[in-house]
Amino acid sequence: MSQISNNDVRPAPARIICILGMHRSGTSCLTGSLQNAGIALGDIHTWNPYNKKGNRENQRFVDLHDSILEHNGGAWDEPPASSVWRSEEKQAGRELLESYAEYPLFGFKDPRVLLVLEGWKQLYPDMEYIGSFRHPNAVAESLRVRSDMPRNRALKLWYVYNKRMLQEYKKGPFPILCFDDSEENFHANLNRALDILGVLPKESGEKFWEERLRGSQNASQEKLPWRIGRLYRKLRSLALR
């Protein structure tokens, strides 16, 4: 049984896999696929108006992340430069992981985690990662539909989130999937990712992917700002294929 990093010895899942990625970037599909492969997620959302199979988020993690962001003067759409965890938030994180200690392989997904990740790394240094990204124009269009967010603001958010994912990748590579790929390529790359993570998928034959989950495929073909285009190309070069 793994232990949370703390002066007190506390139980935690033997392995924890954290799903990284910007909002509207295929993280829900990836997380649902990982669940089908046998990774426990706890109590998650399985339906909402913008994710017909649910965003696969555990509300307890989301609430904690929102609290941390708020007390650092930010929010999911107003990322702070850094996020300091208060003592009570560290305690809540320990208790959250402890509550899932029964699972040998546990995962969680919330795009906000990219904005508060350093705290989790302090609590659980052995945390593993897998990531997903999507073309900036597709994300911007999806955020326009969901949140009425202006394109320029959505692109800036895309850059902040994905730059942080790239920075984490540089510290130690992990599998990254591109949600722009075809269904066939997605599943092929998912299998590669599971192999890299050492996860033996269940023999259920069930696939989480449905084309309708991708949505907003009529995204703008507008030219991207150079630094956003460069980051997208960098992620494409690192993605499984």
PDB file of N, CA and C in Angstrom, residues 136-137 140 144 149-156 220-225:
ATOM      1  N   PRO A 136      -6.551  24.092 -30.786  1.00  0.00           N
ATOM      2  CA  PRO A 136      -7.047  25.291 -30.100  1.00  0.00           C
ATOM      3  C   PRO A 136      -8.355  25.839 -30.658  1.00  0.00           C
ATOM      4  N   ASN A 137      -8.523  25.808 -31.972  1.00  0.00           N
ATOM      5  CA  ASN A 137      -9.765  26.329 -32.556  1.00  0.00           C
ATOM      6  C   ASN A 137     -10.968  25.486 -32.149  1.00  0.00           C
ATOM      7  N   ALA A 140     -11.755  26.394 -28.561  1.00  0.00           N
ATOM      8  CA  ALA A 140     -12.371  27.722 -28.506  1.00  0.00           C
ATOM      9  C   ALA A 140     -13.833  27.675 -28.929  1.00  0.00           C
ATOM     10  N   ARG A 144     -17.103  28.436 -26.639  1.00  0.00           N
ATOM     11  CA  ARG A 144     -18.092  29.430 -27.077  1.00  0.00           C
ATOM     12  C   ARG A 144     -19.489  28.864 -26.925  1.00  0.00           C
ATOM     13  N   MET A 149     -17.828  31.945 -24.320  1.00  0.00           N
ATOM     14  CA  MET A 149     -16.517  32.546 -24.112  1.00  0.00           C
ATOM     15  C   MET A 149     -15.960  33.092 -25.421  1.00  0.00           C
ATOM     16  N   PRO A 150     -15.479  34.330 -25.447  1.00  0.00           N
ATOM     17  CA  PRO A 150     -14.866  34.885 -26.654  1.00  0.00           C
ATOM     18  C   PRO A 150     -13.645  34.072 -27.091  1.00  0.00           C
ATOM     19  N   ARG A 151     -13.425  34.026 -28.388  1.00  0.00           N
ATOM     20  CA  ARG A 151     -12.346  33.221 -28.953  1.00  0.00           C
ATOM     21  C   ARG A 151     -10.979  33.579 -28.358  1.00  0.00           C
ATOM     22  N   ASN A 152     -10.663  34.858 -28.285  1.00  0.00           N
ATOM     23  CA  ASN A 152      -9.341  35.250 -27.800  1.00  0.00           C
ATOM     24  C   ASN A 152      -9.106  34.783 -26.372  1.00  0.00           C
ATOM     25  N   ARG A 153     -10.135  34.879 -25.553  1.00  0.00           N
ATOM     26  CA  ARG A 153      -9.989  34.441 -24.167  1.00  0.00           C
ATOM     27  C   ARG A 153      -9.811  32.933 -24.101  1.00  0.00           C
ATOM     28  N   ALA A 154     -10.581  32.204 -24.911  1.00  0.00           N
ATOM     29  CA  ALA A 154     -10.469  30.742 -24.925  1.00  0.00           C
ATOM     30  C   ALA A 154      -9.081  30.300 -25.380  1.00  0.00           C
ATOM     31  N   LEU A 155      -8.531  30.975 -26.379  1.00  0.00           N
ATOM     32  CA  LEU A 155      -7.203  30.617 -26.869  1.00  0.00           C
ATOM     33  C   LEU A 155      -6.133  30.877 -25.818  1.00  0.00           C
ATOM     34  N   LYS A 156      -6.282  31.974 -25.071  1.00  0.00           N
ATOM     35  CA  LYS A 156      -5.324  32.259 -24.005  1.00  0.00           C
ATOM     36  C   LYS A 156      -5.380  31.182 -22.925  1.00  0.00           C
ATOM     37  N   SER A 220     -13.489  26.951 -36.175  1.00  0.00           N
ATOM     38  CA  SER A 220     -12.932  27.996 -37.029  1.00  0.00           C
ATOM     39  C   SER A 220     -11.605  27.555 -37.643  1.00  0.00           C
ATOM     40  N   GLN A 221     -11.384  27.971 -38.876  1.00  0.00           N
ATOM     41  CA  GLN A 221     -10.109  27.704 -39.543  1.00  0.00           C
ATOM     42  C   GLN A 221      -9.195  28.926 -39.449  1.00  0.00           C
ATOM     43  N   GLU A 222      -9.562  29.860 -38.592  1.00  0.00           N
ATOM     44  CA  GLU A 222      -8.769  31.078 -38.447  1.00  0.00           C
ATOM     45  C   GLU A 222      -7.334  30.736 -38.037  1.00  0.00           C
ATOM     46  N   LYS A 223      -6.430  31.577 -38.512  1.00  0.00           N
ATOM     47  CA  LYS A 223      -5.022  31.391 -38.178  1.00  0.00           C
ATOM     48  C   LYS A 223      -4.808  31.584 -36.688  1.00  0.00           C
ATOM     49  N   LEU A 224      -3.954  30.759 -36.120  1.00  0.00           N
ATOM     50  CA  LEU A 224      -3.668  30.835 -34.690  1.00  0.00           C
ATOM     51  C   LEU A 224      -2.548  31.831 -34.421  1.00  0.00           C
ATOM     52  N   PRO A 225      -2.588  32.509 -33.262  1.00  0.00           N
ATOM     53  CA  PRO A 225      -1.416  33.283 -32.843  1.00  0.00           C
ATOM     54  C   PRO A 225      -0.185  32.391 -32.840  1.00  0.00           C
TER      55      PRO A 225
END
